[in-house]
Amino acid sequence: MTALDVQTIRADFPILSHKVYDKPLIYFDNAATTQKPKEVVEKIESGYYNVNANIHRGVHFLSLAATEAHEAAREAVRRFLNARSTNEIIFTRGTTESINLIASSFADECLSPGDEVIVSVMEHHSNIVPWQIQAARKGISLKVIPMNEKGELRLDAYKALFSERTRLVAVAHVSNVLGTINPVKEIIEIAHAHDVPVLVDGAQSVPHMAVDMQDLDAEFYVFSGHKIYGPTGIGVLYGKEDWLDRLPPYQGGGEMIASVSFEKTVFNELPYKFEAGTPDFIGSTALAEALRYVSAIGMDRIAAYETDLLHYATERLATIEGIRIFGQAVHKGAVLSFLVGKIHHYDMGMLLDRLGIAVRTGHHCAQPLMHALGIEGTVRASFSFYNTKEEIDQFVAGVDRVRKMF
Ligand code: PLP
């Protein structure tokens, strides 16, 4: 595997050469959203300038061109995920909407009072609250997979959670706080041994490692475009075709119907059944461009480079007096959550910001995990392939400088 030419890559991201407070920007908030390469922004611009017309319903030139671009984007996503068919690729607004779609449609079709859904202690709120909403509607309950002191899910406890009322497992591939890469393949195999389908939240995995739907065998897999260098407002729900066929629509409206009368409406076929209203066809084509961009670098090279950054940052940060790093999993993505002494995470974040360093502070939309850790929040640095060891050196020096101020 050849090394990444990071300086050339960085030139594709104009924002990375910005200064904040007269200091070079160090952007370590990639788990929240990633920066966009020029190719993606240009795709959005050229979409609006050259191929803007509503899709699927038009017979005119522009509408056909826009439809073709949108469906080509669906094929690009299918290829990226190695899904079997474009019928398995539903465009949504992002991870959150994808999970809400499944929670709502799955609950309508498959859940009755007394049924159980298994989630994990390290889920983002977007993989907890939609299930709680269904719990209130349908009288189901949530079972929670606990973790060990390293921040790894306890598979023994997971196995013990299954009962004859278990209907679904919904679990993150990678924790947005701990960085833990969960053994989703094993988690899926265990669920399948109980005839239970699995939804995987891929928000923090798809941007950082190769994923293969046919190999993984999850029933549902979701991610957000904006975390993989694409635009905001577009995301993906992958679902096995037989499952998507079986589930009822999430929203009603245009696009998702075959015919409508006041007496009877016939829903459209997949994937359109789940795409009510005008889809974000500019967003989908820009997302496809982002996928093309990361594929050209190579997902395996991205994973190797970011893992190297993580190890370097972990080693360097560990030298700081009073540091506590949350998440010491053996398999870990490029996310570093920490606290230093008694310094409040918010103070650390504010002061790092003054040095031009963007990190995230708080509970990271994972309050149950914070509760399990016995803390209110952390400082989180999350890396991308455009970050460098020099930036990490400056970040570590910054953290130490803040420590000395307290
Ligand atoms: N799941 C995980 C693990 C996340 O990290 C995030 C965002 O940080 C989400 C879900 C929600 O993603 P979005 O806000 O793009 O829908």
PDB file of C-alpha atoms in Angstrom, residues 47 51-74 91 234 254-255 272 275-285:
ATOM      1  CA  GLY A  47     -25.825  20.504 -10.875  1.00  0.00           C
ATOM      2  CA  VAL A  51     -28.967  19.819 -14.804  1.00  0.00           C
ATOM      3  CA  ASN A  52     -31.583  21.351 -12.569  1.00  0.00           C
ATOM      4  CA  ALA A  53     -35.087  20.018 -13.234  1.00  0.00           C
ATOM      5  CA  ASN A  54     -37.398  17.866 -11.179  1.00  0.00           C
ATOM      6  CA  ILE A  55     -36.724  14.201 -11.757  1.00  0.00           C
ATOM      7  CA  HIS A  56     -38.721  11.085 -12.704  1.00  0.00           C
ATOM      8  CA  ARG A  57     -41.847  12.886 -13.898  1.00  0.00           C
ATOM      9  CA  GLY A  58     -40.549  14.921 -16.796  1.00  0.00           C
ATOM     10  CA  VAL A  59     -40.286  14.126 -20.479  1.00  0.00           C
ATOM     11  CA  HIS A  60     -38.049  17.070 -21.270  1.00  0.00           C
ATOM     12  CA  PHE A  61     -34.300  17.024 -21.734  1.00  0.00           C
ATOM     13  CA  LEU A  62     -33.248  18.534 -18.407  1.00  0.00           C
ATOM     14  CA  SER A  63     -35.585  16.375 -16.368  1.00  0.00           C
ATOM     15  CA  LEU A  64     -34.273  13.258 -18.070  1.00  0.00           C
ATOM     16  CA  ALA A  65     -30.670  14.362 -17.473  1.00  0.00           C
ATOM     17  CA  ALA A  66     -31.361  15.054 -13.784  1.00  0.00           C
ATOM     18  CA  THR A  67     -33.137  11.691 -13.423  1.00  0.00           C
ATOM     19  CA  GLU A  68     -30.221   9.934 -15.034  1.00  0.00           C
ATOM     20  CA  ALA A  69     -27.748  11.671 -12.682  1.00  0.00           C
ATOM     21  CA  HIS A  70     -29.809  10.775  -9.599  1.00  0.00           C
ATOM     22  CA  GLU A  71     -30.129   7.117 -10.620  1.00  0.00           C
ATOM     23  CA  ALA A  72     -26.428   6.993 -11.514  1.00  0.00           C
ATOM     24  CA  ALA A  73     -25.764   8.237  -7.972  1.00  0.00           C
ATOM     25  CA  ARG A  74     -27.860   5.385  -6.616  1.00  0.00           C
ATOM     26  CA  PHE A  91     -31.903   8.132  -0.307  1.00  0.00           C
ATOM     27  CA  ILE A 234     -28.487  13.540   2.035  1.00  0.00           C
ATOM     28  CA  GLY A 254     -45.523  12.126  -4.770  1.00  0.00           C
ATOM     29  CA  GLU A 255     -42.949   9.701  -6.215  1.00  0.00           C
ATOM     30  CA  TYR A 272     -39.257   4.797  -4.783  1.00  0.00           C
ATOM     31  CA  GLU A 275     -38.752   8.305  -1.315  1.00  0.00           C
ATOM     32  CA  ALA A 276     -41.858  10.465  -1.008  1.00  0.00           C
ATOM     33  CA  GLY A 277     -41.601  13.944  -2.498  1.00  0.00           C
ATOM     34  CA  THR A 278     -38.911  15.542  -4.625  1.00  0.00           C
ATOM     35  CA  PRO A 279     -35.653  13.834  -3.719  1.00  0.00           C
ATOM     36  CA  ASP A 280     -32.421  15.747  -3.198  1.00  0.00           C
ATOM     37  CA  PHE A 281     -31.104  14.912  -6.640  1.00  0.00           C
ATOM     38  CA  ILE A 282     -28.360  17.541  -6.434  1.00  0.00           C
ATOM     39  CA  GLY A 283     -27.298  16.115  -3.078  1.00  0.00           C
ATOM     40  CA  SER A 284     -27.304  12.535  -4.347  1.00  0.00           C
ATOM     41  CA  THR A 285     -25.040  13.377  -7.283  1.00  0.00           C
TER      42      THR A 285
END
